[in-house]
CSV table of C-alpha atoms in Angstrom, one decimal:
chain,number,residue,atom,x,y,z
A,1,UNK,CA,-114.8,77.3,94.9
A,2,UNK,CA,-111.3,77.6,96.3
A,3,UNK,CA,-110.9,76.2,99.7
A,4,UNK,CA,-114.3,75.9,102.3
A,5,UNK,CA,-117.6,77.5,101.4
A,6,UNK,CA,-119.9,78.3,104.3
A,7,UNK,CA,-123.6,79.5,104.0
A,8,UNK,CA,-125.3,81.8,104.7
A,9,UNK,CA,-122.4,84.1,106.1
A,10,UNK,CA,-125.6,85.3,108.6
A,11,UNK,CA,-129.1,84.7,109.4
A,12,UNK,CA,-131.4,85.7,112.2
A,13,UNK,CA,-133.8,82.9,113.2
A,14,UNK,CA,-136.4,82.5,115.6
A,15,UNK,CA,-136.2,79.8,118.1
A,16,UNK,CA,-137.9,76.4,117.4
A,17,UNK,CA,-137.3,77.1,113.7
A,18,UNK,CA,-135.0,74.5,111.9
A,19,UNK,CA,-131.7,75.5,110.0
A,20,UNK,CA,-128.8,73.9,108.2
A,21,UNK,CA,-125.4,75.7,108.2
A,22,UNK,CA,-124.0,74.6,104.6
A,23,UNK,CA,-120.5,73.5,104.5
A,24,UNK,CA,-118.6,72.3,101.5
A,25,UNK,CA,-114.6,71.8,100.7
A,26,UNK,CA,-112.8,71.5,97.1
A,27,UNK,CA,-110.0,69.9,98.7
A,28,UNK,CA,-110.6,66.4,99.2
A,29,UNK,CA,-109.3,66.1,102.5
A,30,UNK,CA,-111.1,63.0,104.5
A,31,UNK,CA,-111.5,64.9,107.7
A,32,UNK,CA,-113.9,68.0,108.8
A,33,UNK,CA,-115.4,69.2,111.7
A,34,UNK,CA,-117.8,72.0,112.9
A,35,UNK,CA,-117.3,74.3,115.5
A,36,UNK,CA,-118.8,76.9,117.5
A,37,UNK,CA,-117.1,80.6,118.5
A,38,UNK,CA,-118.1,82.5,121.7
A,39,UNK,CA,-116.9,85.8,122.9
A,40,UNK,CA,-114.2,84.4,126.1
A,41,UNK,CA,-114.2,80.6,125.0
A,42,UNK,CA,-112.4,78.7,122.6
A,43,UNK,CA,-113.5,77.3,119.8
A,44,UNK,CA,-116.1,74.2,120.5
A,45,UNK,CA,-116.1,71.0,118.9
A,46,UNK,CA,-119.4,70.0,118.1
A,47,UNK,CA,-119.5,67.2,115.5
A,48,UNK,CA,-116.3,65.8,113.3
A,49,UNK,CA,-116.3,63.7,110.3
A,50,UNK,CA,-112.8,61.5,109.9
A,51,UNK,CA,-113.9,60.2,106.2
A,52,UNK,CA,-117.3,60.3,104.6
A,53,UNK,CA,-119.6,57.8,106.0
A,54,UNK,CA,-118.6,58.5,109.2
A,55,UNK,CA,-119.5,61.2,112.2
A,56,UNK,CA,-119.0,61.2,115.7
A,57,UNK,CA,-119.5,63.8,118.8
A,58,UNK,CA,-117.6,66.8,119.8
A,59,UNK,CA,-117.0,68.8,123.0
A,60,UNK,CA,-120.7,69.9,122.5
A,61,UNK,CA,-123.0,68.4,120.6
A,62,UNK,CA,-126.4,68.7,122.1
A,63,UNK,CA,-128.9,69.7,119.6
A,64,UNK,CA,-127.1,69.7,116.8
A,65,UNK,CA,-126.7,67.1,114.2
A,66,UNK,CA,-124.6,66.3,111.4
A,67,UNK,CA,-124.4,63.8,108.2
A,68,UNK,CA,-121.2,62.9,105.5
A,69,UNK,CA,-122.6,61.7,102.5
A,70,UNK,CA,-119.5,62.2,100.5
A,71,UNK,CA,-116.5,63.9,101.0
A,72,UNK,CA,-117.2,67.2,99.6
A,73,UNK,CA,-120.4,68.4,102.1
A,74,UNK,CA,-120.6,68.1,105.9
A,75,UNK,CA,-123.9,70.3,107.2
A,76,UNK,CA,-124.7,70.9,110.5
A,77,UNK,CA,-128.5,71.3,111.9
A,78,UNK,CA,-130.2,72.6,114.5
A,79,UNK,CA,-133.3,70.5,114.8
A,80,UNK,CA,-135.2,73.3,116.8
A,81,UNK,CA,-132.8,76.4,117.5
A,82,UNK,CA,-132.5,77.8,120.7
A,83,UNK,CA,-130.8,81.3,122.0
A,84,UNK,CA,-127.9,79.5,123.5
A,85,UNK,CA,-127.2,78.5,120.4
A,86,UNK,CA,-126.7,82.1,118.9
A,87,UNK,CA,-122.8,81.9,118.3
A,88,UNK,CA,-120.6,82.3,115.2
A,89,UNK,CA,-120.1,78.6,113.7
A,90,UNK,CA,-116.9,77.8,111.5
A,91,UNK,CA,-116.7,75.0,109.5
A,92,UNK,CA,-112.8,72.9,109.4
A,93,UNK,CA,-111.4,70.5,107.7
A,94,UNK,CA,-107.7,68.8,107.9
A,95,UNK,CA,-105.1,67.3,105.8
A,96,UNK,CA,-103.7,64.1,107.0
A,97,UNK,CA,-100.0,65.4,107.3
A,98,UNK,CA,-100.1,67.5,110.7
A,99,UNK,CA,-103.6,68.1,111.4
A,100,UNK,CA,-103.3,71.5,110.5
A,101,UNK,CA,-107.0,72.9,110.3
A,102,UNK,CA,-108.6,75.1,107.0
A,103,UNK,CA,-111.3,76.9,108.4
A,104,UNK,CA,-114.4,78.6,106.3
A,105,UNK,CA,-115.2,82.2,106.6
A,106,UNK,CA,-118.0,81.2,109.4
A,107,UNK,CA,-121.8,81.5,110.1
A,108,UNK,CA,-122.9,84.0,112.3
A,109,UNK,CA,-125.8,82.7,114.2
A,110,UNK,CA,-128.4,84.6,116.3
A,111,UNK,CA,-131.7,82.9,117.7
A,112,UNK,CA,-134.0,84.9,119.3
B,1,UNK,CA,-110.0,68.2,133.0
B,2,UNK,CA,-107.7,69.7,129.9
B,3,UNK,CA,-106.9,72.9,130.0
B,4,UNK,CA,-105.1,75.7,127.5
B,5,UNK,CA,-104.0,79.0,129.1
B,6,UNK,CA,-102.7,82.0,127.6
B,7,UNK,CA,-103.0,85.4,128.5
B,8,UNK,CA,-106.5,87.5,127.5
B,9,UNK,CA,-105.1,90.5,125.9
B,10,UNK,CA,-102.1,92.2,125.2
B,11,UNK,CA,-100.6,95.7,124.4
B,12,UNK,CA,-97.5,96.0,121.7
B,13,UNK,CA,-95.9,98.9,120.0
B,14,UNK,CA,-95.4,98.9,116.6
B,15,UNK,CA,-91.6,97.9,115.3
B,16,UNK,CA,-91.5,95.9,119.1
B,17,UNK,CA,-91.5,92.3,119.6
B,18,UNK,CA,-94.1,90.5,121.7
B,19,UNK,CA,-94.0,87.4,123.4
B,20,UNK,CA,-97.4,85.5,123.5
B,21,UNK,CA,-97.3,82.2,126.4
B,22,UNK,CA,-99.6,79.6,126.4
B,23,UNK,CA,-99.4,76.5,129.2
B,24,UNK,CA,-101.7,73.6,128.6
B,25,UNK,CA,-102.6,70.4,130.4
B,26,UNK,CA,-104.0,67.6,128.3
B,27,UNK,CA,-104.3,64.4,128.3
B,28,UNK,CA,-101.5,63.4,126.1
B,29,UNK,CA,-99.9,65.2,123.7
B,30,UNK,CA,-99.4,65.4,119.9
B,31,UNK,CA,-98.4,68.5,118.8
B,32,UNK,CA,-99.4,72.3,119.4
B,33,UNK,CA,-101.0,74.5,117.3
B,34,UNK,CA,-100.8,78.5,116.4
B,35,UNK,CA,-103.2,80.1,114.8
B,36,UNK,CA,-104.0,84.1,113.9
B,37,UNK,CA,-107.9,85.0,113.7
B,38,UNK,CA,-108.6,88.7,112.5
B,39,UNK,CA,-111.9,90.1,114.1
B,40,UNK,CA,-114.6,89.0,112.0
B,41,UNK,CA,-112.6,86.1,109.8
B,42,UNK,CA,-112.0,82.7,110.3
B,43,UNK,CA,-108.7,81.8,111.8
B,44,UNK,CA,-105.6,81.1,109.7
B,45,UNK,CA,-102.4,78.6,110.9
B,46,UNK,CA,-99.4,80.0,111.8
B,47,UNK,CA,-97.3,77.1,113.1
B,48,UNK,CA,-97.4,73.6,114.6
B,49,UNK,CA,-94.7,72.3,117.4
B,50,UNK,CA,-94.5,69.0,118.0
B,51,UNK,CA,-91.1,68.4,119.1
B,52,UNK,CA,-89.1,70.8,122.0
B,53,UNK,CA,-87.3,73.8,120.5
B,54,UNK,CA,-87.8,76.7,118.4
B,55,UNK,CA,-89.8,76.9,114.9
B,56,UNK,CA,-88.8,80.0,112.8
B,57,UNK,CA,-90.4,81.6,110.2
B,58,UNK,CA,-90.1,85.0,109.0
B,59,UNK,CA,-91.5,87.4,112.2
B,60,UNK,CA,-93.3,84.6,113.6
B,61,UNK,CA,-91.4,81.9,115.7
B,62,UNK,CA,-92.7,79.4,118.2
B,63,UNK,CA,-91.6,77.4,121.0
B,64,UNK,CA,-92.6,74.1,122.9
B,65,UNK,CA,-91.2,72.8,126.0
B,66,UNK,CA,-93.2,69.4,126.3
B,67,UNK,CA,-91.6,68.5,129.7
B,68,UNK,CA,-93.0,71.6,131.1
B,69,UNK,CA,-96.5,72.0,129.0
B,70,UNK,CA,-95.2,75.1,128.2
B,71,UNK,CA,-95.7,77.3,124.5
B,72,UNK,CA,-94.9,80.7,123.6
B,73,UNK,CA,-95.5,82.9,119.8
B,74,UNK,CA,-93.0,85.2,119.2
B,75,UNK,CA,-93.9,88.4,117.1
B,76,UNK,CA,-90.8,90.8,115.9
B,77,UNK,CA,-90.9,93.7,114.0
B,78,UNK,CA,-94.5,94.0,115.0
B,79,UNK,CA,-96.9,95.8,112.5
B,80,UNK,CA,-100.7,96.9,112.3
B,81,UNK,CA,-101.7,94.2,110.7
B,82,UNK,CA,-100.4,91.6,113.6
B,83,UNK,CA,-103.3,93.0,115.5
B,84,UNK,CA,-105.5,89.9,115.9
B,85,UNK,CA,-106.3,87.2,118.2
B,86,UNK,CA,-103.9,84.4,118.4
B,87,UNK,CA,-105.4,80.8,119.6
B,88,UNK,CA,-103.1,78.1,120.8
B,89,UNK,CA,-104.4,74.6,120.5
B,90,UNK,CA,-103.2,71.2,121.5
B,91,UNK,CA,-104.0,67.6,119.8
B,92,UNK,CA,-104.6,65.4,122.8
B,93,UNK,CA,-104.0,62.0,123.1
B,94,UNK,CA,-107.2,61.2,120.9
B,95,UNK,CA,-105.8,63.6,118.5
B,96,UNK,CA,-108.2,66.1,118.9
B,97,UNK,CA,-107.6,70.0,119.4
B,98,UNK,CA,-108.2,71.5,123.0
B,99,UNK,CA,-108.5,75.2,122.2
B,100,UNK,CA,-107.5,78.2,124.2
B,101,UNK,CA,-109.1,81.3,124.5
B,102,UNK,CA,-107.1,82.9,122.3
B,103,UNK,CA,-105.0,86.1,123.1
B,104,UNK,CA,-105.9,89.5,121.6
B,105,UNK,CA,-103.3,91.2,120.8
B,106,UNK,CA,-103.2,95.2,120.3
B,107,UNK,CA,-101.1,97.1,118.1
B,108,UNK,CA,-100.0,100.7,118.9
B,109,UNK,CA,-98.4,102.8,116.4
């Protein structure tokens, strides 16, 4: 593993259904966040993460939820998915220096 | 409300240089972000202002006027791979990133 590790890359789900969006960094750095991608917006805070133990709410975090167990994983779920959640989801996390973001290679969403 | 601005798409020529602005109003301010995203991959830093002037590095230079909440990316010697989205983002007083739109820029040969 060499940076951040997203999965799946895709999925299709049907709405109600649960999924987790798997997110996992080899860097050690203390602070990551999940956001969301739409076509015309920027990218959407929806949960961050400043150490493990710790979460707190983004720009938009109705119906999703995240935990920290240890530094490494931060997942993001959608307790019952719904087509306004269909987006492309990147996971982040930052170094302490400047701020400056390392992204994962996203998770294209679609609910349907 | 906070707001980023920049400009939705743009047109280059290869070999040209572009000029990408961005304009933000925040609440507070601690430092501005550039960022390239190719279509389809995540995006990838390019530079970080947080004092006024100009930042240079290689073909890629970036400037910050604070006092007028004002940013531009500079692009010289464009080529094809500089065709991409480029997403200017601001840490607010909270230190969290207000994100633009992002600017897609074309690249004509």
């Amino acid at each position: 593993i060499a940076g951040i590790t997203q999965a799946p890359t895709s999925q299709i789900l049907a709405a109600g259904r649960r999924m987790t969006l798997r997110c996992t960094q080899d860097m050690r750095h203390n602070a990551m966040y999940w956001y969301r991608q739409d076509l015309g917006l920027g990218l959407r805070l929806i949960h961050y993460s400043n150490t493990a133990g710790t979460t707190g709410k983004g720009e938009v975090p109705d119906g999703y939820s995240v935990s920290r167990a240890n530094t490494d994983d931060f997942p993001l779920t959608l307790a019952s998915a719904v087509p306004s959640q269909t987006s492309v989801y990147f996971c982040a996390s930052s170094d302490g220096a400047t701020g400056e973001l390392f992204f994962g290679e996203g998770s294209r969403l679609t609910v349907l | 409300g906070q707001n980023i601005d920049q400009p939705t798409e743009m047109t280059a020529t290869e070999g040209a240089i572009v000029q990408i602005n961005c304009t933000y109003q925040t609440s507070g301010f601690n430092g501005l972000f550039w960022y390239q995203q190719h279509a389809g991959e995540a995006p990838t830093f390019l530079s970080y202002n947080v004092l006024d002037g100009l930042e240079e590095k290689g073909r890629f230079s970036s400037f910050l006027s604070r006092s007028k909440g004002y940013s531009y990316l500079l692009l010289k010697e464009l080529q094809m791979k500089d065709s991409a989205s480029y997403l200017c983002a601001v840490k607010d007083s909270n230190y969290q990133l207000i994100w633009g739109a992002g600017t897609k820029l074309i690249i004509k040969p």
